[in-house]
PDB file of C-alpha atoms and ligand atoms in Angstrom:
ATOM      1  CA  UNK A 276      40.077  12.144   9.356  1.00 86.00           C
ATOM      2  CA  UNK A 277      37.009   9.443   7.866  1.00 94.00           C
ATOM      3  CA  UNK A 278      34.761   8.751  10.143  1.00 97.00           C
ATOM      4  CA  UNK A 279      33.950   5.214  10.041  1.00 98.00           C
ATOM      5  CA  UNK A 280      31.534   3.314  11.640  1.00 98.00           C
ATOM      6  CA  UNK A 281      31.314  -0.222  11.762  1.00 98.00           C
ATOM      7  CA  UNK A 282      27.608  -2.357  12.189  1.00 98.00           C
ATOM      8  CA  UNK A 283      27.792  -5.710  13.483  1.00 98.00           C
ATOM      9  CA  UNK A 284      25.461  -8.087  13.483  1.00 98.00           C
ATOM     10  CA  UNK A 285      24.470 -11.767  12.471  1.00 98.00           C
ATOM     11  CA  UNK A 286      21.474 -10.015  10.059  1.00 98.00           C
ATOM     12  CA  UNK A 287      20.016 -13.801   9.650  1.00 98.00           C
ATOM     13  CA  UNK A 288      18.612 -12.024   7.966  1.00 98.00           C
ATOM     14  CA  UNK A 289      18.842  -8.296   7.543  1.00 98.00           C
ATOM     15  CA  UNK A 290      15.279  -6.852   8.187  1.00 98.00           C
ATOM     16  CA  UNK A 291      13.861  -3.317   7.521  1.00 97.00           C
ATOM     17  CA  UNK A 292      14.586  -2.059  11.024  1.00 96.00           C
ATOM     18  CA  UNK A 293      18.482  -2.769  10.402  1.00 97.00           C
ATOM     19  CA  UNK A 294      18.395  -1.081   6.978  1.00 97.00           C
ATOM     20  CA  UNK A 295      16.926   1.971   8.714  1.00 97.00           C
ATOM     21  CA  UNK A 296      20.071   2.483  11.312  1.00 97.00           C
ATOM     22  CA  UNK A 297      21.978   1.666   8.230  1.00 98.00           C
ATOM     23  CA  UNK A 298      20.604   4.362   6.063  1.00 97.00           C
ATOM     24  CA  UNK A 299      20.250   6.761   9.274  1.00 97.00           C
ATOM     25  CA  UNK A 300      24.131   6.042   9.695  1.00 98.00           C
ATOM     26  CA  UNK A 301      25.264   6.855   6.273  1.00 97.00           C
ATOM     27  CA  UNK A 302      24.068  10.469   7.111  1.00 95.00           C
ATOM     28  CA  UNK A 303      25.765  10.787  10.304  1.00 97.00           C
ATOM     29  CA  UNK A 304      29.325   9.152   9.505  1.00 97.00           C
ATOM     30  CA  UNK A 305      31.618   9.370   6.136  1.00 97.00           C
ATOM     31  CA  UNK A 306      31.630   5.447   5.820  1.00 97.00           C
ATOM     32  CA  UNK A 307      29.379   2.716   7.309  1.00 98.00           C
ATOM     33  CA  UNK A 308      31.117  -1.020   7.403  1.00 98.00           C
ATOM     34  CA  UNK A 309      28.286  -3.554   7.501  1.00 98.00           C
ATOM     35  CA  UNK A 310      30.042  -6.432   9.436  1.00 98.00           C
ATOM     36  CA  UNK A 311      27.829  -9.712   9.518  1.00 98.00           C
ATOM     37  CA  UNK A 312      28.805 -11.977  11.728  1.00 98.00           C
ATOM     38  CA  UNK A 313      29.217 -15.780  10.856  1.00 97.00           C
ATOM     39  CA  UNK A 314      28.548 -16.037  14.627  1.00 93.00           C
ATOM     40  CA  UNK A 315      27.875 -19.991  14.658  1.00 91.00           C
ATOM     41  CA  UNK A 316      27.231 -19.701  18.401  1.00 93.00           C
ATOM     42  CA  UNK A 317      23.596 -17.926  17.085  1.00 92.00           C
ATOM     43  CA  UNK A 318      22.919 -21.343  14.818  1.00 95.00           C
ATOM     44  CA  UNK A 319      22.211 -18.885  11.549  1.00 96.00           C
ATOM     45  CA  UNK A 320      19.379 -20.186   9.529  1.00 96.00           C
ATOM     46  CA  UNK A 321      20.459 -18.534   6.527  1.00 96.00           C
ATOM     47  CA  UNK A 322      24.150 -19.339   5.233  1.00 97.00           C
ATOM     48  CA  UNK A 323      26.967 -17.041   5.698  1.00 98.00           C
ATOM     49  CA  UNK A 324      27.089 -16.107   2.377  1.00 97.00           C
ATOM     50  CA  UNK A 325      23.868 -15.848   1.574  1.00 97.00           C
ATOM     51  CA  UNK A 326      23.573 -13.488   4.831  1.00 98.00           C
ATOM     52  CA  UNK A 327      26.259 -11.421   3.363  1.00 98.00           C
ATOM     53  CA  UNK A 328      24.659 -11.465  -0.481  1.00 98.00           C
ATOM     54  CA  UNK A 329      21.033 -10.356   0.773  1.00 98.00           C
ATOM     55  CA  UNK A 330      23.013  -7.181   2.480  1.00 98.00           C
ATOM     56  CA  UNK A 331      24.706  -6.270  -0.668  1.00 97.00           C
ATOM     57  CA  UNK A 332      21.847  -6.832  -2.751  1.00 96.00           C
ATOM     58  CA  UNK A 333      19.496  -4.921  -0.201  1.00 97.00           C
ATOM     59  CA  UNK A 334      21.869  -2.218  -0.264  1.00 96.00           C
ATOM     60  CA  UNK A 335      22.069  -1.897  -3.910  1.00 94.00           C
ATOM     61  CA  UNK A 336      18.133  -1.740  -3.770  1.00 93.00           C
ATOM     62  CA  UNK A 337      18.157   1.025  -1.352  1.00 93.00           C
ATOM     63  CA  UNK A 338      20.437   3.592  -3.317  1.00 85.00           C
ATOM     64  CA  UNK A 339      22.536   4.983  -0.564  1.00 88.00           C
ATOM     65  CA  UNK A 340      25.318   7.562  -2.104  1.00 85.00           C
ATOM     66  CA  UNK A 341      28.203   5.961  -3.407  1.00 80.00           C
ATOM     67  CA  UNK A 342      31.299   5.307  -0.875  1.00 88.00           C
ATOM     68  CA  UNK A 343      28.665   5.726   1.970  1.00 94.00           C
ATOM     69  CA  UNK A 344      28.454   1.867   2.884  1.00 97.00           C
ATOM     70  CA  UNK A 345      30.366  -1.548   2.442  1.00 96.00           C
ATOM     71  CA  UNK A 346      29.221  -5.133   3.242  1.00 97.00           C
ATOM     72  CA  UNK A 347      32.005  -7.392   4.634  1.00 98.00           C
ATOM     73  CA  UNK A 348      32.098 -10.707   6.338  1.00 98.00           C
ATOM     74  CA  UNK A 349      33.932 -11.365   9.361  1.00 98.00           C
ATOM     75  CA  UNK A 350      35.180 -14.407  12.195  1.00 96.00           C
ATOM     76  CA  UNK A 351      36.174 -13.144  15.012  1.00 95.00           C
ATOM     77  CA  UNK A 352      36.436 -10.626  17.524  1.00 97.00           C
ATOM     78  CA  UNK A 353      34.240  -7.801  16.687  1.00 98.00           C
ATOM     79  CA  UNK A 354      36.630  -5.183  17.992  1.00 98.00           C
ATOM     80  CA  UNK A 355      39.400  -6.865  15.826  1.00 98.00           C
ATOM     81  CA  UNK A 356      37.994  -6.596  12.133  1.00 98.00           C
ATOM     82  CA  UNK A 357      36.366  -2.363  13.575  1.00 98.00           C
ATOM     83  CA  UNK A 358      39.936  -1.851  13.946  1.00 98.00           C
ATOM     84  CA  UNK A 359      41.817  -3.343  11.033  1.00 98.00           C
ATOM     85  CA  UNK A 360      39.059  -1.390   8.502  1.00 98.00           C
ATOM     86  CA  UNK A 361      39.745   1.813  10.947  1.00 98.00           C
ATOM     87  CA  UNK A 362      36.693   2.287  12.357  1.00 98.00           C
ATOM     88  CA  UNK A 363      36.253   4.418  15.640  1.00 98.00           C
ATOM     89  CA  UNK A 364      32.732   3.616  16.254  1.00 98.00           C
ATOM     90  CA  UNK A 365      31.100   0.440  17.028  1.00 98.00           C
ATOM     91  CA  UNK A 366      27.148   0.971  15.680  1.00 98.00           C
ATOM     92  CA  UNK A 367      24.276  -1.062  17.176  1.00 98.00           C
ATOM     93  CA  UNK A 368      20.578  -0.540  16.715  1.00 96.00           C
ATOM     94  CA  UNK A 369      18.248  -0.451  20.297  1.00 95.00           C
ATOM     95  CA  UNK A 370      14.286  -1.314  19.781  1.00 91.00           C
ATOM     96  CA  UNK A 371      12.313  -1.729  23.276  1.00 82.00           C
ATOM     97  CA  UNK A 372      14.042  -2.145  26.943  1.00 76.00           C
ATOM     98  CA  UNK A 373      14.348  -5.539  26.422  1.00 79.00           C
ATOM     99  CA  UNK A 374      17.192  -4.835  23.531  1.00 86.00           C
ATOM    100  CA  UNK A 375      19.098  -2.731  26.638  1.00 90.00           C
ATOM    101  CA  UNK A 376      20.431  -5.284  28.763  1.00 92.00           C
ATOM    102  CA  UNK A 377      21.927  -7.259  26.085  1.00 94.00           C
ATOM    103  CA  UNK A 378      23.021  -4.500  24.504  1.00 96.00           C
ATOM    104  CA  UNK A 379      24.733  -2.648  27.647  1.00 95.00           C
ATOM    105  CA  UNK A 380      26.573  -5.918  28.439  1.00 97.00           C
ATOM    106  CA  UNK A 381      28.060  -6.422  24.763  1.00 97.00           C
ATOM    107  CA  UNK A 382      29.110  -2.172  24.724  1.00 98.00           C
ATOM    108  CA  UNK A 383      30.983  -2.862  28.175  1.00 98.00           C
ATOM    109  CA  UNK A 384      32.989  -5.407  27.302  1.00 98.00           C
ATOM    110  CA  UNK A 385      33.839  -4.003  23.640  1.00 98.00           C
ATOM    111  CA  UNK A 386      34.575  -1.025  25.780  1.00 98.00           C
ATOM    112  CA  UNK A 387      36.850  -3.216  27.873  1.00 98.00           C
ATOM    113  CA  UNK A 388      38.705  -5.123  25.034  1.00 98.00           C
ATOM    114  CA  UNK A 389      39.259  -2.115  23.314  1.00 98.00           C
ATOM    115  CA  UNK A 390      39.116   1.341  24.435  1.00 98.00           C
ATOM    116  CA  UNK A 391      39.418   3.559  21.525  1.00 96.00           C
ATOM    117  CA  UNK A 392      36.340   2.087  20.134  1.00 98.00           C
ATOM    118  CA  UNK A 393      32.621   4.011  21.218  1.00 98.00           C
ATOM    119  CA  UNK A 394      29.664   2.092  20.836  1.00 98.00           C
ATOM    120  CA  UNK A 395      27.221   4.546  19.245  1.00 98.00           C
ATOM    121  CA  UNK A 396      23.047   3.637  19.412  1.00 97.00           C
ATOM    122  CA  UNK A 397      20.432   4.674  17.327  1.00 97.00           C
ATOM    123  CA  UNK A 398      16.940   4.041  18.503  1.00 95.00           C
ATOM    124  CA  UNK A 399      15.157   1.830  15.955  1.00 93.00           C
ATOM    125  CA  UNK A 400      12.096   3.995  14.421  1.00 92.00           C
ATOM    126  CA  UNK A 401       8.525   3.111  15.803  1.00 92.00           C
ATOM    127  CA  UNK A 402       7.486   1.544  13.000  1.00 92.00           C
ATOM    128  CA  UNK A 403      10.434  -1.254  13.526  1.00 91.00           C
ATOM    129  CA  UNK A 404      10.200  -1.336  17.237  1.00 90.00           C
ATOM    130  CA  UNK A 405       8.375  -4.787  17.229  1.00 90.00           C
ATOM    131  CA  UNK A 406      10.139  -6.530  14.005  1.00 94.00           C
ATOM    132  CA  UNK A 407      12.809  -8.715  14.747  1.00 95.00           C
ATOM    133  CA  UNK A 408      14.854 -11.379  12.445  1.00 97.00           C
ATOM    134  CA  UNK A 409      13.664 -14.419  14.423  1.00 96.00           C
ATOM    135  CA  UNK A 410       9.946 -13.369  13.895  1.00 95.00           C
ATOM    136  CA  UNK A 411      10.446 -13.263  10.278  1.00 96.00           C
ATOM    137  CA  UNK A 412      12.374 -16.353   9.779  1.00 96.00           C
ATOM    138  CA  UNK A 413       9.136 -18.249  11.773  1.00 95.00           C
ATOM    139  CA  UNK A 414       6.113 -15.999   9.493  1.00 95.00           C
ATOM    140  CA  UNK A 415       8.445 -17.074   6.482  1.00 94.00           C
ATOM    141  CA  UNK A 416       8.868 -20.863   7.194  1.00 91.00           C
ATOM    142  CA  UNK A 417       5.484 -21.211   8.010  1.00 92.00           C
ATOM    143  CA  UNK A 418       4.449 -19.525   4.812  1.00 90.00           C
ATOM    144  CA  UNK A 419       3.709 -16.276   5.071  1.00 93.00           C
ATOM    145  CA  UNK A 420       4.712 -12.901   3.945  1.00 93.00           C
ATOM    146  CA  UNK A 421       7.525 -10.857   5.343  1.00 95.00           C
ATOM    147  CA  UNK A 422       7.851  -8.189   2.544  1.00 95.00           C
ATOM    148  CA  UNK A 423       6.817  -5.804   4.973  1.00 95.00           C
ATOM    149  CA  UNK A 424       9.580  -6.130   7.471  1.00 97.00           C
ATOM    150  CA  UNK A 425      12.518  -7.149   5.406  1.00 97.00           C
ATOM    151  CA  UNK A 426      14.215  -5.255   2.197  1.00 97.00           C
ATOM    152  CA  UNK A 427      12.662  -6.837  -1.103  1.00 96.00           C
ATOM    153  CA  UNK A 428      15.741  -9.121  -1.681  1.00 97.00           C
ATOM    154  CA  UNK A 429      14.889 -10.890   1.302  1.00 97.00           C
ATOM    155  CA  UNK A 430      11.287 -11.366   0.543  1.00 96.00           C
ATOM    156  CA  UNK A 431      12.418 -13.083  -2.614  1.00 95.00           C
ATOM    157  CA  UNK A 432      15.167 -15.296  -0.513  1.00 95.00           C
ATOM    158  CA  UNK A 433      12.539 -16.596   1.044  1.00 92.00           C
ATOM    159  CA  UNK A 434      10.316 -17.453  -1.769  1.00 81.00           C
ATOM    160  CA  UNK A 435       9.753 -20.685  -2.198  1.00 64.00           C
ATOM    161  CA  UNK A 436      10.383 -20.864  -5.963  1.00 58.00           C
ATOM    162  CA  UNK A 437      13.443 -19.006  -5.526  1.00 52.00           C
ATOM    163  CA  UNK A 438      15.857 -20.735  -2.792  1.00 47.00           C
ATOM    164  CA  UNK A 439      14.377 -22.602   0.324  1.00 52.00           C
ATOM    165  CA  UNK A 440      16.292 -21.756   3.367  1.00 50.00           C
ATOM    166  CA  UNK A 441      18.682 -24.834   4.684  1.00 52.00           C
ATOM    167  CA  UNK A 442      18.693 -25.521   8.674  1.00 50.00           C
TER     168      UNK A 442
HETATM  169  N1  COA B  57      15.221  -3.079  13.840  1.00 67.99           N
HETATM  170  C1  COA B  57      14.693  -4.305  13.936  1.00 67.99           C
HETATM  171  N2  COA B  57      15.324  -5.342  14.521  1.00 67.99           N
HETATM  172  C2  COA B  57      16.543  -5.139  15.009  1.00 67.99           C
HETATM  173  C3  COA B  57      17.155  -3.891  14.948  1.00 67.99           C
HETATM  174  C4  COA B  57      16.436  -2.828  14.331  1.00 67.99           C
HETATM  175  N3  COA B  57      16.945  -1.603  14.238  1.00 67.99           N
HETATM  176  N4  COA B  57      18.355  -3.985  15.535  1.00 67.99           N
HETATM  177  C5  COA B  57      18.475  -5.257  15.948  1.00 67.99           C
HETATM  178  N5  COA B  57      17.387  -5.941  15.649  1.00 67.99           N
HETATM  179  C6  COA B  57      17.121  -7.341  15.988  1.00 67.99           C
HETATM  180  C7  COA B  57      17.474  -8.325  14.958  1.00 67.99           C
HETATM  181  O1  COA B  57      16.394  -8.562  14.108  1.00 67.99           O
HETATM  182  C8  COA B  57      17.841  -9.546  15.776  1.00 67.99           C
HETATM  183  O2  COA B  57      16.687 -10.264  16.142  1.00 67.99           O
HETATM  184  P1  COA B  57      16.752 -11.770  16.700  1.00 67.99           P
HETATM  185  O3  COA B  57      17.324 -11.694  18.070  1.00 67.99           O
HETATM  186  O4  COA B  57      15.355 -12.165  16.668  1.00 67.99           O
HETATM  187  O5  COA B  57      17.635 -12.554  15.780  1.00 67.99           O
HETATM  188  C9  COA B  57      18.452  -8.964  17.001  1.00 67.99           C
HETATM  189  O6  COA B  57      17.925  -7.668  17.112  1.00 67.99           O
HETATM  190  C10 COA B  57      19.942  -8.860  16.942  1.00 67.99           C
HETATM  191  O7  COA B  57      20.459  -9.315  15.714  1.00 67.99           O
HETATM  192  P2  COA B  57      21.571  -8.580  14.934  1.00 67.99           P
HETATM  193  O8  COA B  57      21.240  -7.145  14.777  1.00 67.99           O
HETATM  194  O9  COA B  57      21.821  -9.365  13.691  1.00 67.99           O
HETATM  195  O10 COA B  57      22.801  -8.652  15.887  1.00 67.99           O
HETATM  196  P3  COA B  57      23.310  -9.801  16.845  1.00 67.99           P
HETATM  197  O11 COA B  57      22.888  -9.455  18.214  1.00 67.99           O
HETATM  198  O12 COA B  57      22.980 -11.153  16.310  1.00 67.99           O
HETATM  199  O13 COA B  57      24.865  -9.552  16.662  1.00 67.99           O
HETATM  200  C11 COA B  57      27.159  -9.649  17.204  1.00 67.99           C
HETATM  201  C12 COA B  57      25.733  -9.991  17.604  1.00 67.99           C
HETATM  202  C13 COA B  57      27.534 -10.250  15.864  1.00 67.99           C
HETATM  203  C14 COA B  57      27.342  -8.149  17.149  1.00 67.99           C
HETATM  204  C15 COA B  57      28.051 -10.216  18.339  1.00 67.99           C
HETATM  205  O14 COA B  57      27.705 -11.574  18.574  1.00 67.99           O
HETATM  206  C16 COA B  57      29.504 -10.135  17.989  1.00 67.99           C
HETATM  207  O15 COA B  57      30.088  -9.084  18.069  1.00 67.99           O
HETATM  208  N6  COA B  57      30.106 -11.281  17.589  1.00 67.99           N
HETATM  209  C17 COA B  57      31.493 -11.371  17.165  1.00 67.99           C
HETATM  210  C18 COA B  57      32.350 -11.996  18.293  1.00 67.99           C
HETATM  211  C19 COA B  57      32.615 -10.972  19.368  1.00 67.99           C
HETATM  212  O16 COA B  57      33.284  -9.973  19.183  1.00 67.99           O
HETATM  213  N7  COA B  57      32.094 -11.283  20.553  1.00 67.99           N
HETATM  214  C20 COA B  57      32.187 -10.403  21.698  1.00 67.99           C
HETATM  215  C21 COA B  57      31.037  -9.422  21.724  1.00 67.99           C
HETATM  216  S1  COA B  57      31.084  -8.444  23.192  1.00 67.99           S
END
């Protein structure tokens, strides 16, 4: 049977650190689902599709084998959309302790609304422990440069010249 693993997240936007588990992930299961969330509750600065585009685009960049990942976007109950696209693994990146609380809380009740489903963590490498999407969305609207903690599609989304990011 595939072994499919499914990534949530809002990636608003994707950053290094997430294409890391992602790339980590495609090694350890036959197909990683990359599930962004439009998750309106979070106030994304970046649009939904735009969100979803810089994934696909960042994902092209990297070269992973063929087959080994898929973008999607989803509304809805996490657990829901893991299920329809037969996942049996929820995936979730941890960085420091402070990722744990949050994180423990959101496994548990995945856990709870469906049981079938694991949640499965990969530590974030040391080099990504610190980077996080809200720090680059502030270094990038105040002008500065992010290229080292986001995928190189992102850099450019946030290129002035190229698109300026809507509120
Ligand atoms: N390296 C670097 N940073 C990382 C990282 C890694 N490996 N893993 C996570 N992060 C950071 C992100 O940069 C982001 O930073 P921010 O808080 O500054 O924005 C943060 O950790 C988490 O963002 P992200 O990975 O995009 O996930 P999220 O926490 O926004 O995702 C959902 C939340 C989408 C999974 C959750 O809201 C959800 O499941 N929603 C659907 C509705 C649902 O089912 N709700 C019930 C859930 S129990």
């Amino acid at each position: 049977m595939k072994r499919i693993a499914f990534y949530p997240g809002t990636f608003d936007p994707l950053t290094s650190g997430h294409l890391d588990i992602i790339t980590r992930a495609a090694g350890l299961f036959d197909e990683v689902i990359i599930g962004v969330a439009q998750n309106p509750s979070k106030a994304p600065l970046i649009q939904f599709k735009d969100r979803v585009l810089l994934v696909e685009q960042s994902l092209a960049q990297a070269a992973l084998p063929a087959g080994a990942v898929r973008v999607m976007g989803f509304d809805g109950l996490t657990v829901d959309v893991a299920k329809q696209h037969g996942a049996s693994v929820l995936l979730r990146g941890v960085r420091a302790l402070s990722d744990f609380e949050y994180e423990f809380m959101m496994a548990q009740m995945n856990k709870t609304l469906c049981r079938e489903l694991e949640t499965v963590f990969l530590m974030a490498a040391l080099e990504h422990q610190f980077v996080s999407s809200s720090l680059v969305k502030q270094v990038a609207q105040l002008g500065g440069d992010v290229s080292a903690y986001v995928p190189p599609a992102v850099a450019s989304y946030f290129k002035p010249e190229l698109i300026s990011p809507k509120p």
